[in-house]
Short mmCIF file of C-alpha atoms in Angstrom, two decimals:
data_model
loop_
_atom_site.label_atom_id
_atom_site.label_comp_id
_atom_site.label_asym_id
_atom_site.label_seq_id
_atom_site.Cartn_x
_atom_site.Cartn_y
_atom_site.Cartn_z
CA UNK A 1 74.23 97.02 98.14
CA UNK A 2 71.36 98.66 100.38
CA UNK A 3 73.65 100.40 103.73
CA UNK A 4 71.52 100.49 106.85
CA UNK A 5 70.98 104.75 107.14
CA UNK A 6 72.13 104.87 110.14
CA UNK A 7 75.13 103.48 110.03
CA UNK A 8 77.78 105.07 110.13
CA UNK A 9 82.22 103.89 109.02
CA UNK A 10 85.21 105.83 110.01
CA UNK A 11 88.54 105.13 108.67
CA UNK A 12 91.95 105.65 110.12
CA UNK A 13 94.60 106.72 107.63
CA UNK A 14 93.56 108.69 104.60
CA UNK A 15 97.42 107.54 103.25
CA UNK A 16 97.02 105.44 99.26
CA UNK A 17 94.81 102.09 100.90
CA UNK A 18 92.88 104.32 103.15
CA UNK A 19 91.78 107.14 101.06
CA UNK A 20 90.93 104.76 98.13
CA UNK A 21 88.99 103.07 100.79
CA UNK A 22 87.09 105.33 102.43
CA UNK A 23 85.59 107.20 99.26
CA UNK A 24 84.67 103.60 98.49
CA UNK A 25 82.42 103.37 101.73
CA UNK A 26 81.90 107.07 100.12
CA UNK A 27 80.96 105.85 96.80
CA UNK A 28 78.61 102.71 98.60
CA UNK A 29 76.44 105.11 100.15
CA UNK A 30 78.41 104.50 103.98
CA UNK A 31 78.44 108.42 105.51
CA UNK A 32 82.21 108.14 106.20
CA UNK A 33 84.85 110.17 108.16
CA UNK A 34 88.46 110.39 108.25
CA UNK A 35 91.17 110.62 110.25
CA UNK A 36 94.43 111.89 109.13
CA UNK A 37 97.99 113.69 111.09
CA UNK A 38 97.71 115.09 106.30
CA UNK A 39 95.63 117.97 106.45
CA UNK A 40 95.93 117.73 102.91
CA UNK A 41 94.28 114.53 103.57
CA UNK A 42 91.28 115.61 105.38
CA UNK A 43 90.96 118.56 103.09
CA UNK A 44 90.64 115.81 100.01
CA UNK A 45 88.44 113.62 101.41
CA UNK A 46 86.31 116.91 102.70
CA UNK A 47 86.01 118.11 99.46
CA UNK A 48 84.74 113.95 98.44
CA UNK A 49 82.00 114.38 101.12
CA UNK A 50 82.96 112.88 103.55
CA UNK A 51 81.05 112.93 106.35
CA UNK A 52 83.25 114.18 108.82
CA UNK A 53 87.73 114.82 108.89
CA UNK A 54 89.29 114.84 111.73
CA UNK A 55 93.83 114.77 113.23
CA UNK A 56 92.32 112.77 115.72
CA UNK A 57 88.78 110.73 116.91
CA UNK A 58 88.69 114.62 119.02
CA UNK A 59 87.51 116.77 116.66
CA UNK A 60 84.67 113.76 115.12
CA UNK A 61 80.93 113.79 115.84
CA UNK A 62 79.08 110.43 117.95
CA UNK A 63 79.24 107.24 117.58
CA UNK A 64 80.80 104.40 114.52
CA UNK A 65 79.35 100.73 113.45
CA UNK A 66 82.47 100.09 112.12
CA UNK A 67 86.31 101.92 112.43
CA UNK A 68 89.09 100.43 109.03
CA UNK A 69 92.84 101.50 110.26
CA UNK A 70 94.64 101.75 107.59
CA UNK A 71 97.68 102.55 109.28
CA UNK A 72 101.64 101.20 109.21
CA UNK A 73 102.09 99.19 112.10
CA UNK A 74 100.93 97.15 115.38
CA UNK A 75 101.87 100.58 117.62
CA UNK A 76 100.21 102.65 115.61
CA UNK A 77 97.12 101.09 115.36
CA UNK A 78 96.98 100.64 118.92
CA UNK A 79 97.61 104.04 119.68
CA UNK A 80 94.33 104.92 117.52
CA UNK A 81 92.70 102.37 118.72
CA UNK A 82 93.12 102.22 123.09
CA UNK A 83 95.72 105.45 123.23
CA UNK A 84 94.95 108.18 125.50
CA UNK A 85 90.80 109.77 123.84
CA UNK A 86 90.97 106.53 121.52
CA UNK A 87 88.83 105.78 118.61
CA UNK A 88 87.33 102.43 120.24
CA UNK A 89 85.96 104.12 123.73
CA UNK A 90 83.85 105.82 119.77
CA UNK A 91 82.37 102.08 118.29
CA UNK A 92 78.93 101.38 119.12
CA UNK A 93 77.59 98.23 121.10
CA UNK A 94 77.85 95.65 118.70
CA UNK A 95 79.47 97.66 116.48
CA UNK A 96 83.52 96.49 114.93
CA UNK A 97 87.52 97.79 114.86
CA UNK A 98 88.75 96.17 111.26
CA UNK A 99 92.36 96.58 112.66
CA UNK A 100 94.52 96.39 108.59
CA UNK A 101 97.38 97.08 109.53
CA UNK A 102 100.61 94.18 108.95
CA UNK A 103 101.35 93.21 112.50
CA UNK A 104 102.15 90.15 113.95
CA UNK A 105 99.76 87.26 115.32
CA UNK A 106 101.13 87.25 118.32
CA UNK A 107 100.24 91.45 118.23
CA UNK A 108 96.52 91.60 116.72
CA UNK A 109 95.51 88.93 119.37
CA UNK A 110 96.86 91.24 122.03
CA UNK A 111 95.72 93.86 120.63
CA UNK A 112 92.05 92.08 120.64
CA UNK A 113 92.19 91.50 123.98
CA UNK A 114 92.70 94.61 125.09
CA UNK A 115 89.38 96.04 122.85
CA UNK A 116 87.21 92.50 124.00
CA UNK A 117 88.08 93.78 127.66
CA UNK A 118 86.06 97.82 126.26
CA UNK A 119 83.54 95.72 125.04
CA UNK A 120 85.10 96.52 121.90
CA UNK A 121 84.73 93.64 119.32
CA UNK A 122 87.76 92.75 116.25
CA UNK A 123 88.23 91.78 113.22
CA UNK A 124 91.58 91.17 111.85
CA UNK A 125 92.11 91.97 108.61
CA UNK A 126 94.55 93.06 106.88
CA UNK A 127 94.65 93.80 102.78
CA UNK A 128 96.42 94.04 99.93
CA UNK A 129 95.74 95.35 95.90
CA UNK A 130 97.49 98.71 96.40
CA UNK A 131 96.29 102.34 95.95
CA UNK A 132 94.57 101.91 92.34
CA UNK A 133 92.26 98.64 93.58
CA UNK A 134 91.78 99.88 97.03
CA UNK A 135 90.35 103.68 94.83
CA UNK A 136 88.46 100.54 93.43
CA UNK A 137 86.60 99.47 95.10
CA UNK A 138 88.31 95.92 95.53
CA UNK A 139 91.11 95.12 98.15
CA UNK A 140 92.37 92.01 98.77
CA UNK A 141 90.71 90.98 102.42
CA UNK A 142 92.42 88.47 104.35
CA UNK A 143 90.51 88.80 107.47
CA UNK A 144 89.47 86.80 111.49
CA UNK A 145 87.26 86.29 113.52
CA UNK A 146 84.21 85.99 114.85
CA UNK A 147 80.83 85.52 113.10
CA UNK A 148 79.68 88.94 114.99
CA UNK A 149 82.28 90.50 113.64
CA UNK A 150 82.08 89.90 109.77
CA UNK A 151 78.44 90.66 110.13
CA UNK A 152 79.25 94.14 112.16
CA UNK A 153 81.79 94.83 108.78
CA UNK A 154 79.21 93.30 106.08
CA UNK A 155 78.25 96.47 105.14
CA UNK A 156 82.32 98.24 104.65
CA UNK A 157 84.09 95.49 103.72
CA UNK A 158 81.54 95.06 100.64
CA UNK A 159 82.27 98.72 100.00
CA UNK A 160 85.81 98.69 99.65
CA UNK A 161 86.45 94.22 98.66
CA UNK A 162 86.55 93.18 95.41
CA UNK A 163 86.88 89.54 97.76
CA UNK A 164 86.87 88.99 101.43
CA UNK A 165 89.00 85.71 102.23
CA UNK A 166 87.24 84.09 106.27
CA UNK A 167 90.59 83.14 107.27
CA UNK A 168 89.08 81.53 110.70
CA UNK A 169 87.03 83.11 113.87
CA UNK A 170 90.86 83.29 115.34
CA UNK A 171 92.33 86.11 115.61
CA UNK A 172 96.06 86.23 114.62
CA UNK A 173 95.32 84.28 111.27
CA UNK A 174 94.66 87.54 109.67
CA UNK A 175 97.66 88.47 110.76
CA UNK A 176 99.53 85.41 109.53
CA UNK A 177 98.25 85.29 105.98
CA UNK A 178 99.14 89.22 105.72
CA UNK A 179 102.99 88.28 106.66
CA UNK A 180 103.48 85.17 104.14
CA UNK A 181 102.10 87.39 101.19
CA UNK A 182 104.46 90.16 102.58
CA UNK A 183 107.04 87.36 102.28
CA UNK A 184 106.69 86.68 98.33
CA UNK A 185 105.83 90.32 97.71
CA UNK A 186 108.85 91.48 99.16
CA UNK A 187 111.03 88.41 97.77
CA UNK A 188 109.10 89.51 94.17
CA UNK A 189 110.60 93.49 94.13
CA UNK A 190 114.07 91.31 94.83
CA UNK A 191 113.71 89.12 92.05
CA UNK A 192 112.88 91.31 90.12
CA UNK A 193 115.94 93.93 90.66
CA UNK A 194 118.45 91.72 90.58
CA UNK A 195 117.05 91.07 86.42
CA UNK A 196 116.19 94.41 85.48
CA UNK A 197 119.47 95.33 87.62
CA UNK A 198 122.04 92.11 85.59
CA UNK A 199 120.42 93.51 82.18
CA UNK A 200 121.73 96.59 82.80
CA UNK A 201 124.69 95.06 83.84
CA UNK A 202 124.18 93.49 79.99
CA UNK A 203 123.46 96.11 78.08
CA UNK A 204 120.02 95.61 77.49
CA UNK A 205 117.40 98.02 77.25
CA UNK A 206 115.64 97.91 80.47
CA UNK A 207 111.87 98.79 78.45
CA UNK A 208 113.00 95.75 76.47
CA UNK A 209 113.75 93.88 78.87
CA UNK A 210 110.33 94.63 81.34
CA UNK A 211 108.30 93.79 77.87
CA UNK A 212 109.47 90.48 77.13
CA UNK A 213 109.25 89.52 80.86
CA UNK A 214 105.75 90.72 81.09
CA UNK A 215 104.92 88.91 77.38
CA UNK A 216 106.30 85.58 78.77
CA UNK A 217 106.38 83.28 81.24
CA UNK A 218 108.97 84.58 84.33
CA UNK A 219 106.14 87.42 85.17
CA UNK A 220 104.72 88.53 88.60
CA UNK A 221 102.20 91.58 89.87
CA UNK A 222 104.88 92.66 91.54
CA UNK A 223 107.15 93.04 88.41
CA UNK A 224 104.81 94.14 86.14
CA UNK A 225 103.67 96.64 89.21
CA UNK A 226 107.45 98.21 90.48
CA UNK A 227 110.13 97.37 87.41
CA UNK A 228 107.61 99.44 85.62
CA UNK A 229 109.11 102.52 87.99
CA UNK A 230 112.46 101.02 86.76
CA UNK A 231 112.26 102.09 83.67
CA UNK A 232 110.12 105.08 84.01
CA UNK A 233 112.82 106.26 86.98
CA UNK A 234 110.11 107.87 88.02
CA UNK A 235 110.60 106.38 92.26
CA UNK A 236 107.70 108.50 94.35
CA UNK A 237 106.79 106.48 96.56
CA UNK A 238 103.67 104.57 95.78
CA UNK A 239 104.57 101.57 98.73
CA UNK A 240 108.44 103.04 100.22
CA UNK A 241 111.73 100.90 100.91
CA UNK A 242 111.11 101.66 104.78
CA UNK A 243 107.48 99.93 104.23
CA UNK A 244 109.78 96.58 103.58
CA UNK A 245 111.72 96.42 105.48
CA UNK A 246 109.20 96.79 108.30
CA UNK A 247 107.70 93.72 106.64
CA UNK A 248 110.06 91.82 105.62
CA UNK A 249 111.79 92.47 109.13
CA UNK A 250 108.49 91.26 110.02
CA UNK A 251 108.02 88.01 108.07
CA UNK A 252 111.63 87.15 109.18
CA UNK A 253 110.53 87.26 113.37
CA UNK A 254 108.20 85.51 112.15
CA UNK A 255 110.58 82.74 111.02
CA UNK A 256 112.66 82.41 114.34
CA UNK A 257 109.59 82.50 116.09
CA UNK A 258 108.56 79.22 114.29
CA UNK A 259 112.23 78.52 113.56
CA UNK A 260 110.87 77.84 110.42
CA UNK A 261 114.10 78.97 107.51
CA UNK A 262 113.59 81.85 105.39
CA UNK A 263 116.49 81.61 103.12
CA UNK A 264 115.46 83.57 100.43
CA UNK A 265 112.80 86.33 102.28
CA UNK A 266 116.47 87.23 104.49
CA UNK A 267 118.20 87.75 101.70
CA UNK A 268 115.30 89.90 100.16
CA UNK A 269 115.07 91.59 104.21
CA UNK A 270 118.81 91.99 103.99
CA UNK A 271 118.20 94.24 99.91
CA UNK A 272 115.77 96.53 101.18
CA UNK A 273 117.81 97.39 104.52
CA UNK A 274 120.36 98.18 102.44
CA UNK A 275 119.12 100.72 99.82
CA UNK A 276 117.34 102.22 103.19
CA UNK A 277 120.93 102.46 104.91
CA UNK A 278 122.08 104.38 101.33
CA UNK A 279 119.72 106.83 101.58
CA UNK A 280 116.37 105.59 99.78
CA UNK A 281 114.53 104.68 102.06
CA UNK A 282 111.21 107.15 101.49
CA UNK A 283 111.43 106.59 97.99
CA UNK A 284 109.49 103.54 95.87
CA UNK A 285 110.18 99.90 97.13
CA UNK A 286 111.34 99.22 93.33
CA UNK A 287 113.98 101.82 94.70
CA UNK A 288 116.12 98.66 96.05
CA UNK A 289 117.31 97.98 92.50
CA UNK A 290 120.00 100.79 93.52
CA UNK A 291 121.64 98.64 96.00
CA UNK A 292 123.42 97.20 92.63
CA UNK A 293 126.91 99.83 92.33
CA UNK A 294 127.93 100.12 88.33
CA UNK A 295 125.03 100.40 86.55
CA UNK A 296 123.08 102.18 84.60
CA UNK A 297 119.22 103.63 85.32
CA UNK A 298 117.27 105.10 83.15
CA UNK A 299 116.70 109.22 84.48
CA UNK A 300 112.23 110.21 85.29
CA UNK A 301 111.73 112.28 82.17
CA UNK A 302 111.44 115.77 82.51
#
């Protein structure tokens, strides 16, 4: 990819996905700055060759062609872009705010309208793929917005994504696709946890159960990825239980707004809520298996 030498990007939120996206931009030759509240993450990105790092946009210089917002929720995205000294004011004319948090379609529409009132265009662009794909520049992006917004985001999207789905021109369509995706992701984790818990109760070694499923028709990407954490007894959070409390809560709220029943998603939501209430909210989302009583789970070695 040949990037216009004047094209500048900023990534807000240097977590597991944001750091990978920011590093992918650097590898693509895009001068990229990063914003994060964590000093350790800022130092990591600075050491990788960031153009600039800061705890807020006020710590950075100049304007940007694209600001990629990879924070937790709609409230954080709004605060980052439109709060006091918001980052939206540092987007060049013709530039774009790429909003990639998981949020409702209504929140995405409201944010886009407020940005438009400032003369800033927005791409509604949730992402998926996990930390590994983010680091490899192979995220999946499900985006909606104007042709101009897609064009302004083009160099950054090419750097961070393996696949970009153009859902449509209406803001909110990308957000809705991500909500539906999170329905599947959350249900798959919950179902995988239920299956592994049943295996534990039946006395089946969990490493054996894991090998069988991952080589058979019952496998899914979420089972293969998350249930390995259970087998290893390692609940170091890559995506925490409380993230799925948030996301499946959004799924069920969206279902209610559409007057559409979601029996499986509602059950999975209750399981993640229970895990959080039991004190596992900050652990890896595979810790939802800990809601099942009377089973012995593997312990992390060392």
